[in-house]
Tab-separated table of C-alpha atoms in Angstrom:
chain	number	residue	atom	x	y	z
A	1	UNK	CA	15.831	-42.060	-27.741
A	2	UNK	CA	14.576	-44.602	-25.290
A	3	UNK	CA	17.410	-43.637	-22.778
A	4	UNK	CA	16.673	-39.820	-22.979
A	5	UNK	CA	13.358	-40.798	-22.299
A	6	UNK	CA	14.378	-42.294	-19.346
A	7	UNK	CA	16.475	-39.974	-18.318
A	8	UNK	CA	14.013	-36.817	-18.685
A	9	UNK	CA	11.070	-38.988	-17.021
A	10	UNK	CA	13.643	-39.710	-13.949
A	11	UNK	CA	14.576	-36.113	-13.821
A	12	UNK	CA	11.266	-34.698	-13.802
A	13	UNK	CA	9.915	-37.450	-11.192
A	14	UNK	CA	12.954	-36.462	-8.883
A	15	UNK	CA	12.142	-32.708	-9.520
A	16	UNK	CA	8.114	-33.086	-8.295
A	17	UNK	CA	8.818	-35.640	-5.295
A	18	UNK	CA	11.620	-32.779	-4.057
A	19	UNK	CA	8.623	-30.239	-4.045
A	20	UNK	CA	6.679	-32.581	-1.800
A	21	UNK	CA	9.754	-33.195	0.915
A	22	UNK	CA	9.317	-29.631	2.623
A	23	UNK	CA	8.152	-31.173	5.856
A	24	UNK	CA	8.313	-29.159	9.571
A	25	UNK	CA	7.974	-30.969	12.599
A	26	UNK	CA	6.250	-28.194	14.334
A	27	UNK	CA	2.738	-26.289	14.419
A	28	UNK	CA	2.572	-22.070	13.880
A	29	UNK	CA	0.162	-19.518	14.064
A	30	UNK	CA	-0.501	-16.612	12.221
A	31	UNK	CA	-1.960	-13.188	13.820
A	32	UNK	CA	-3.193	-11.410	10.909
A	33	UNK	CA	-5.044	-12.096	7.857
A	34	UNK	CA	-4.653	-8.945	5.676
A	35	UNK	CA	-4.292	-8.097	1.859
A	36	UNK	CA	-0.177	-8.499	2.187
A	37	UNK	CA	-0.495	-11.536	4.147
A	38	UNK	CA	-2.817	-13.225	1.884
A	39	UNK	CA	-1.419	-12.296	-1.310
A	40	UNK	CA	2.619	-12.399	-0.688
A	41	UNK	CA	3.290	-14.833	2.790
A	42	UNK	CA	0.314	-16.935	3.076
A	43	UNK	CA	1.038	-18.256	-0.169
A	44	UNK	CA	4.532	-18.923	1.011
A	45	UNK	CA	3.635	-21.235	3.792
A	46	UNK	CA	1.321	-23.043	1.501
A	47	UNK	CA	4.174	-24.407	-0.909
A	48	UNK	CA	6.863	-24.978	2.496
A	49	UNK	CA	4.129	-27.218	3.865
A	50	UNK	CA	4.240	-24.701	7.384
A	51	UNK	CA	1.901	-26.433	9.632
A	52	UNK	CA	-0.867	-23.754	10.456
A	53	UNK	CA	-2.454	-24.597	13.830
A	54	UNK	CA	-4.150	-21.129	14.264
A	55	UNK	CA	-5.036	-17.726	12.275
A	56	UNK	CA	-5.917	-15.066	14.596
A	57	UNK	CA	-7.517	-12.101	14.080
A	58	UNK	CA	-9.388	-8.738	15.551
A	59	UNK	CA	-12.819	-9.587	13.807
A	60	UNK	CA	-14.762	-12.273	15.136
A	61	UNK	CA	-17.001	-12.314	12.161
A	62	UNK	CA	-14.151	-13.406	10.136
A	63	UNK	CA	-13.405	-16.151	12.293
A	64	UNK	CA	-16.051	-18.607	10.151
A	65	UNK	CA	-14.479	-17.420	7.039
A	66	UNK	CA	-11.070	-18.139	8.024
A	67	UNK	CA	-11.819	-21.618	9.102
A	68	UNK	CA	-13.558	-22.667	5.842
A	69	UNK	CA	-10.908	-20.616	3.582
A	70	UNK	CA	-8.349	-23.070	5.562
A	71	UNK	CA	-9.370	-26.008	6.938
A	72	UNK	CA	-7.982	-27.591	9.519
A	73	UNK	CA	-6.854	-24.148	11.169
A	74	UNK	CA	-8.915	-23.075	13.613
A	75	UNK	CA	-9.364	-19.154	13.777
A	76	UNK	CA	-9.191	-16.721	17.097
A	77	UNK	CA	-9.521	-13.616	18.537
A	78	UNK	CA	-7.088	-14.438	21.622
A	79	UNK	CA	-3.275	-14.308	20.636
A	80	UNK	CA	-2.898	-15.953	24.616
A	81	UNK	CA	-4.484	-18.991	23.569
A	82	UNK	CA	-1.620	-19.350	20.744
A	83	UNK	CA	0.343	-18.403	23.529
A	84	UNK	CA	-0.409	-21.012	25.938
A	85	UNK	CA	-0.512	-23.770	23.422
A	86	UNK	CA	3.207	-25.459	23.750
A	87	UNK	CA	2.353	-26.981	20.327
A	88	UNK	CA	3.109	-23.474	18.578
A	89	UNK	CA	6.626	-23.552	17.778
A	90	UNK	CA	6.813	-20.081	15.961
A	91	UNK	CA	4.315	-17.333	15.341
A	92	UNK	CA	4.245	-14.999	12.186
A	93	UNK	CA	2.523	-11.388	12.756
A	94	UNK	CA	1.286	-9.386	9.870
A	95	UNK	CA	-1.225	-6.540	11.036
A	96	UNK	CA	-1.128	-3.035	10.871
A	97	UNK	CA	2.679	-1.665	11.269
A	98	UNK	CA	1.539	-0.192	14.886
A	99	UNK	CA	-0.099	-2.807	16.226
A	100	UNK	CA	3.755	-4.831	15.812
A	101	UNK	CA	5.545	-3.602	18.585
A	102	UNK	CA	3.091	-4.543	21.546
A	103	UNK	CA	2.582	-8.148	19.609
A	104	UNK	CA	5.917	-8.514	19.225
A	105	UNK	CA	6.335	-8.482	22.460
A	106	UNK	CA	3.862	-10.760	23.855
A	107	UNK	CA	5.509	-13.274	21.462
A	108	UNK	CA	9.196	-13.193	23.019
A	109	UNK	CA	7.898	-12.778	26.156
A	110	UNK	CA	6.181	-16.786	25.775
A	111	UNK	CA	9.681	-18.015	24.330
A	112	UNK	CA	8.216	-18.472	20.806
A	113	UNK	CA	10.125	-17.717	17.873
A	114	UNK	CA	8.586	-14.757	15.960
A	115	UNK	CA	8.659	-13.611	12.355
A	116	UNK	CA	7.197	-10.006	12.455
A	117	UNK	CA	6.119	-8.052	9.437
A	118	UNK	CA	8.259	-4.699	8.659
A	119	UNK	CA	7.932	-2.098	10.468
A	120	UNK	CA	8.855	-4.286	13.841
A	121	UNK	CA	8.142	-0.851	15.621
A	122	UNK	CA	7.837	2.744	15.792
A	123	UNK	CA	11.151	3.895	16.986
A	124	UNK	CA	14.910	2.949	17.605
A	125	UNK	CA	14.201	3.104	21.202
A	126	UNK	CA	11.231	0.253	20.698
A	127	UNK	CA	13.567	-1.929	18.564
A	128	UNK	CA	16.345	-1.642	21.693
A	129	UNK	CA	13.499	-2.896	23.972
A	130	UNK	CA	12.823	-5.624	21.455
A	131	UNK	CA	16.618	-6.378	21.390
A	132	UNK	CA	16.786	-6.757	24.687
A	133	UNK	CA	13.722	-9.171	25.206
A	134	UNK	CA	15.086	-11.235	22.517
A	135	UNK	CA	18.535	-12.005	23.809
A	136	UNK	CA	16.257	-12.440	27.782
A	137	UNK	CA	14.300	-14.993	25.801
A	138	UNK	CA	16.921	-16.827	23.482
A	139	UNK	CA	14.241	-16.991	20.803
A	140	UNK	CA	14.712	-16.790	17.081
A	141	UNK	CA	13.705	-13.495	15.248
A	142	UNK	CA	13.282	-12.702	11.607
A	143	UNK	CA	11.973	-9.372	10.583
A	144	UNK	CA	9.892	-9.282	7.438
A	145	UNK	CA	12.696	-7.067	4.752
A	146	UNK	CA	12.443	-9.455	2.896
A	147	UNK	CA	14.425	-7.792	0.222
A	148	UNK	CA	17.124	-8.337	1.972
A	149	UNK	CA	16.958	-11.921	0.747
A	150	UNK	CA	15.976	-11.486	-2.576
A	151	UNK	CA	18.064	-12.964	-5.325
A	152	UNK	CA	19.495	-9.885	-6.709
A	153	UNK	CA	20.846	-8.459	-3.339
A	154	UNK	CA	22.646	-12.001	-2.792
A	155	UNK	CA	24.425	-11.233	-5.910
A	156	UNK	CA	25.152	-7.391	-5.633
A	157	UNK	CA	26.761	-8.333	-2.267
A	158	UNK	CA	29.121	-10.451	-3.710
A	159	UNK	CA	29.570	-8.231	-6.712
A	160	UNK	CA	30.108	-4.926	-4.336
A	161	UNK	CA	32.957	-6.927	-2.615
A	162	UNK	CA	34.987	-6.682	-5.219
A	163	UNK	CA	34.935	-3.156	-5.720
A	164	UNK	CA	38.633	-1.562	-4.508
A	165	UNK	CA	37.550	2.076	-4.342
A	166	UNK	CA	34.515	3.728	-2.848
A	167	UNK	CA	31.174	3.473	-5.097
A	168	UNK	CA	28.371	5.927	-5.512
A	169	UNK	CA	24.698	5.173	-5.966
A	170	UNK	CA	21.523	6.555	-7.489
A	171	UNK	CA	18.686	5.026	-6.142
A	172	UNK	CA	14.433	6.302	-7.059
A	173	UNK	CA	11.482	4.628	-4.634
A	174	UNK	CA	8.588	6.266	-6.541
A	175	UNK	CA	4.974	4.898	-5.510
A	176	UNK	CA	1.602	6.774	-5.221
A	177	UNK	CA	-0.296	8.465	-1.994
A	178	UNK	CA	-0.280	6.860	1.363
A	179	UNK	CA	-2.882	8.522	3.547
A	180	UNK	CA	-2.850	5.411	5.890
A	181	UNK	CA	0.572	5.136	7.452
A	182	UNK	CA	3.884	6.653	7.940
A	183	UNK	CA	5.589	6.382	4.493
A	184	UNK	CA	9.336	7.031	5.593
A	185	UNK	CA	8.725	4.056	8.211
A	186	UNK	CA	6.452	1.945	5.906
A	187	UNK	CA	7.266	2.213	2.698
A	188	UNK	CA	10.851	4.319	2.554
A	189	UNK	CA	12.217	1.396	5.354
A	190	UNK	CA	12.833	-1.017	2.258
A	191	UNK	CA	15.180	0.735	0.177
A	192	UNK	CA	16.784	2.628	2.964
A	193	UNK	CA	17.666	-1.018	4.796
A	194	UNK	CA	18.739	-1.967	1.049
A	195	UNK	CA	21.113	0.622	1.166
A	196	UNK	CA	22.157	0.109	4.967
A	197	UNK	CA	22.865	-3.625	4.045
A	198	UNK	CA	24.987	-3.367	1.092
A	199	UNK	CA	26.709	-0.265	2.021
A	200	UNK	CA	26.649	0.308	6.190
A	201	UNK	CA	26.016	2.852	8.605
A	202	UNK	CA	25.280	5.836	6.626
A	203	UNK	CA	25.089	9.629	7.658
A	204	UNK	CA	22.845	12.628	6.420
A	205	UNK	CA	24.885	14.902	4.207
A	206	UNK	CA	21.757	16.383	2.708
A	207	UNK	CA	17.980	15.926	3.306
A	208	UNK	CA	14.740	18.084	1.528
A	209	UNK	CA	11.305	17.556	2.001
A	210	UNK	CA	9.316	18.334	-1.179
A	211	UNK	CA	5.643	19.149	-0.554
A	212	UNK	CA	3.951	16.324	1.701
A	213	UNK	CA	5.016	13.474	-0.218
A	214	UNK	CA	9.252	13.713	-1.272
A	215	UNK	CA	12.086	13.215	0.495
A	216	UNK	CA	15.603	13.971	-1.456
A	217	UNK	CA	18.138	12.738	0.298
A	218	UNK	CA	22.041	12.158	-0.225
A	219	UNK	CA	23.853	9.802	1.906
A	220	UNK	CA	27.302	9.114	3.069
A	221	UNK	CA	28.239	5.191	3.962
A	222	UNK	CA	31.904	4.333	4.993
A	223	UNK	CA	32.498	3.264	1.548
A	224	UNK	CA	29.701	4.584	-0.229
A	225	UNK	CA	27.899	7.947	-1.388
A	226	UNK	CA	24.040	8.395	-2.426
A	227	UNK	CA	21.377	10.298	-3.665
A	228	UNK	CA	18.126	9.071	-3.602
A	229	UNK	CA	14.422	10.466	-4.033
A	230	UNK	CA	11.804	8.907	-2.268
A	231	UNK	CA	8.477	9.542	-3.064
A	232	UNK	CA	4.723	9.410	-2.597
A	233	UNK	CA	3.589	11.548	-4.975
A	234	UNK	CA	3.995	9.354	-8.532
A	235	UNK	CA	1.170	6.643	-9.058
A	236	UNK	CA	1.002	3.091	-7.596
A	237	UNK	CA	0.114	1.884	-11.322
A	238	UNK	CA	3.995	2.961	-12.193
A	239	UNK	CA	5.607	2.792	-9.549
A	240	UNK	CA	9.097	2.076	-9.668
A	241	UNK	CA	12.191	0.841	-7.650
A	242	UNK	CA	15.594	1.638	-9.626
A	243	UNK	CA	19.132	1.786	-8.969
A	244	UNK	CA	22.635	2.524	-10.282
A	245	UNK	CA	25.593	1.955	-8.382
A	246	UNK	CA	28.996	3.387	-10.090
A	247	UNK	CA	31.779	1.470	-9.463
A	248	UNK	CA	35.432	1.497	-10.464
A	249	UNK	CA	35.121	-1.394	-13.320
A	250	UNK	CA	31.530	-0.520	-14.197
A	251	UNK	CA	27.970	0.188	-13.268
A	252	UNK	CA	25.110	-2.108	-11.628
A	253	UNK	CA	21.955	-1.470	-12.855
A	254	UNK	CA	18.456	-2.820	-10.917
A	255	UNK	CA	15.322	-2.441	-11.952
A	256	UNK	CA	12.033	-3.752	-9.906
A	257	UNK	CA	14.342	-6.198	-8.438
A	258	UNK	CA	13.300	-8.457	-11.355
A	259	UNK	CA	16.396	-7.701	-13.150
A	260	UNK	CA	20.016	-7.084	-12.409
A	261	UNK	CA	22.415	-5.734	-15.077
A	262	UNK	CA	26.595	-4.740	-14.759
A	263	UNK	CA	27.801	-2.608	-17.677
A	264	UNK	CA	31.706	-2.439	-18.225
A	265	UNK	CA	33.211	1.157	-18.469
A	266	UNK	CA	35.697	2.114	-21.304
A	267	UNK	CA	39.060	1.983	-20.477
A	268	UNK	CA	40.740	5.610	-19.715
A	269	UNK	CA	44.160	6.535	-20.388
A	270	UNK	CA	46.082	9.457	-18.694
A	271	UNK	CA	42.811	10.922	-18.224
A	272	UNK	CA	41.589	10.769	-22.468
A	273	UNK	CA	38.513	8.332	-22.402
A	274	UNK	CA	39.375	5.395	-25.039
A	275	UNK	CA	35.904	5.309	-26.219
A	276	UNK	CA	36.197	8.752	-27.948
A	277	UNK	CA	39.347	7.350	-29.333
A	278	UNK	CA	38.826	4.408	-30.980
A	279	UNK	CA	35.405	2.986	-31.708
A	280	UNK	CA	34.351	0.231	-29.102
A	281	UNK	CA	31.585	-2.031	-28.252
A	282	UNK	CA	29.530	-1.282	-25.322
A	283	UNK	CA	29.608	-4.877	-22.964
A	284	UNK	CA	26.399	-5.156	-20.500
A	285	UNK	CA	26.183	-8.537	-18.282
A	286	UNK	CA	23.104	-9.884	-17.328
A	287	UNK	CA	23.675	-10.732	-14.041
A	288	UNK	CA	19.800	-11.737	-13.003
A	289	UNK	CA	16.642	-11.926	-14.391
A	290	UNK	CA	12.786	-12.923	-13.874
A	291	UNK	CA	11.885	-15.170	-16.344
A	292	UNK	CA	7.876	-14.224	-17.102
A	293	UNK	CA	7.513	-16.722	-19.688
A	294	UNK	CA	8.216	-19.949	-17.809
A	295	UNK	CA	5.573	-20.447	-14.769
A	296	UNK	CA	8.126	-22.079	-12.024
A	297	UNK	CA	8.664	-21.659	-8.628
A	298	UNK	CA	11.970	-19.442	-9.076
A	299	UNK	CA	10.093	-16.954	-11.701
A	300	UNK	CA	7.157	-15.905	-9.229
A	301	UNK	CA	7.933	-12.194	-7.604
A	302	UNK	CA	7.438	-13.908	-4.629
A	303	UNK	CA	10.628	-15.295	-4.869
A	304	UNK	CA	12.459	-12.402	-6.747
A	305	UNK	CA	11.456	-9.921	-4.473
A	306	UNK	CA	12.957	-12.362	-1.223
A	307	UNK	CA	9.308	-13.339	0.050
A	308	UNK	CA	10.310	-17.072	-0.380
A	309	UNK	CA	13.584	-17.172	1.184
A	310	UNK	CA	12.853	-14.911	4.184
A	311	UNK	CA	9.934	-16.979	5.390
A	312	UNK	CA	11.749	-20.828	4.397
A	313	UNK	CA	15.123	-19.327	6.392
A	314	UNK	CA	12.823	-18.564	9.668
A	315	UNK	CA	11.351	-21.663	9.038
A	316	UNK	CA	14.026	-23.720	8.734
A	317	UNK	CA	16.173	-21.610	11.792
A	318	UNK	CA	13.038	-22.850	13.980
A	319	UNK	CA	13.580	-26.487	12.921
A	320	UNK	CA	16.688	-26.684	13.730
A	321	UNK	CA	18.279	-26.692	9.891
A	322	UNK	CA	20.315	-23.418	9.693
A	323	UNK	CA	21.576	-21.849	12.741
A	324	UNK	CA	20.731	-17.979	12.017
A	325	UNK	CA	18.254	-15.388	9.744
A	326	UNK	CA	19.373	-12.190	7.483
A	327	UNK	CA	17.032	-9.755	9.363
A	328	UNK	CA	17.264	-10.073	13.561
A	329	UNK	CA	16.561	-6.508	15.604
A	330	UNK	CA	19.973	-6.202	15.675
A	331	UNK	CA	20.799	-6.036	12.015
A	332	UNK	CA	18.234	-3.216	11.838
A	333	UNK	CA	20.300	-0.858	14.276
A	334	UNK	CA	21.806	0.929	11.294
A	335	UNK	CA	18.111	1.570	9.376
A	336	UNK	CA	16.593	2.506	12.117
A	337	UNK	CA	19.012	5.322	13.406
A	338	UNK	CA	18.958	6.338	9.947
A	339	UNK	CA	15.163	7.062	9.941
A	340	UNK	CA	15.153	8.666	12.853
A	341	UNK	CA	18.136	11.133	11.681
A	342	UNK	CA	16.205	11.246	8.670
A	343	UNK	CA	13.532	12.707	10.406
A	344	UNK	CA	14.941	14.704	12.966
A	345	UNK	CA	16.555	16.696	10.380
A	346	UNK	CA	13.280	17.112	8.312
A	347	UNK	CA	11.696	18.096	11.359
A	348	UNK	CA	14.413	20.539	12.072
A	349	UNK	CA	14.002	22.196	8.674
A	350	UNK	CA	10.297	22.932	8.868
């Protein structure tokens, strides 16, 4: 018993002291302090140990606040003076999706690595210019799709690789109104990149706009075919992410992205399905799944839907421990032509 003892007290010390050893050599600034920020990437920071120098922000009346809310930051209106400081290694922007682009560019243009909040910008023809003043600059870029880097898609990606034939998918976005944005680029961008990622390029076979607030949608990837219904007009108290992807040996279930499921298909012989022959046991895998009863680090939806690991791989690209991130301009070529088809074709139909 005394050994054990030992044992579990050495494991546990080892497991606290590695939660202290996030350390970053340099300082960052953040331009933005809104509900997202606060609640999903602030937090973030926080546990990394990110060095805030500055907070910057439109209001100057919320510059007092800021400063006692985080002490030791000190809180502007003037992204320049981040800009000038040679202390700032990196700079994270989370405002409003069209105030982005013109940040985003101030940011590359000083040589600064820059983690930008999704949508980067309004069109495929911004993101080009962005491209373009990235590779000028050399800097490091991570674009805030974070799902990208959520556990589950790390496993489907693997999974999907070993899938011989071509797959088909079933995928429902269903949230409530958005009068304040653009909800094909705000809100729609997510699982569409989700889909671009796993699957490719992908091409319009079929697109209807329901009403003001649905978009139904089938899609054609290299390897893959969809059909997907994306919509405003459910209720943000339900709202729900799902997906089903068919494949040869069996279908992937994901719900929320808090769980992850793969359910075996019946074997089929010269076309007679087995199962309707002899009696048989229906075999689902768990393949992932958010633990709500245990309070740790890897159990937080900040982590299982890819806040975590989006923000600690920009951090770490900027110090110099990993040479590359998941989400550059570049990897968002394929989303962002689809969007624009996507709404091309919408607007050719009205």
């Amino acid at each position: 018993m005394r050994y054990t003892k030992q044992l579990i007290d050495r494991y546990k010390h080892f497991r606290s002291t590695s939660l202290l050893r996030h350390g970053n050599l340099g300082k960052y600034a953040f331009v933005g302090i809104g509900n997202h920020s606060i609640n999903n990437l602030y937090p973030v920071l926080a546990f990394l140990h990110v060095p805030l120098k500055y907070i910057c922000c439109k209001s100057a009346d919320k510059l007092p606040l800021i400063e006692w809310a985080y002490p030791g930051v000190h809180a502007t209106t003037s992204l320049q003076e981040i800009l000038a400081d040679e202390e700032v290694k990196g700079v994270f922007v989370s405002t409003t999706p069209q105030a982005h682009f013109a940040i985003a560019i101030e940011v590359l243009k000083s040589g600064k690595a820059l983690f930008v909040e999704k949508p980067p910008c309004q069109s495929l023809d911004e993101l080009v210019q962005l491209m373009d003043l990235q590779r000028e600059h050399g800097t490091i870029v991570e674009v805030g799709l974070q799902k990208r880097n959520s556990p589950i898609m790390c496993v489907l990606k693997k999974e999907l690789k070993k899938c011989k034939d071509s797959v088909c998918y079933n995928l429902k976005y269903l949230t409530g109104a958005y009068p304040e944005g653009d909800a094909l680029l705000d809100l729609f961008i997510h699982p569409l990149d989700c889909m671009a990622y796993l699957f490719g390029d992908a091409k319009v076979k079929y697109v209807e706009s329901v009403g003001k607030h649905t978009l139904m949608l089938i899609l054609e990837h290299h390897c893959a075919t969809g059909m997907l219904e994306l919509s405003t007009g459910y209720s943000w108290n339900d709202a729900k992410e799902q997906w089903a992807i068919n494949t040869d040996s069996g279908v992937y279930e994901m719900g929320q992205f808090d769980s992850l499921t793969f359910r075996h298909k019946p074997s089929v012989m010269m076309g007679i399905p087995m199962e309707k022959v002899f009696p048989c046991r229906k075999t689902t895998v768990s393949l992932y799944e958010r633990n709500n009863f245990i309070p740790l680090q890897e159990n937080n939806q900040i982590v299982s839907q890819g806040y975590y690991d989006t923000i600690k791989g920009f951090v770490d690209a900027v110090e110099g421990k990993n040479k590359c991130t998941l989400s550059t301009f570049e990897h968002l070529i394929h989303t962002y032509s689809l969007i624009e088809n996507i709404r091309n074709l919408v607007m050719i139909k009205k």
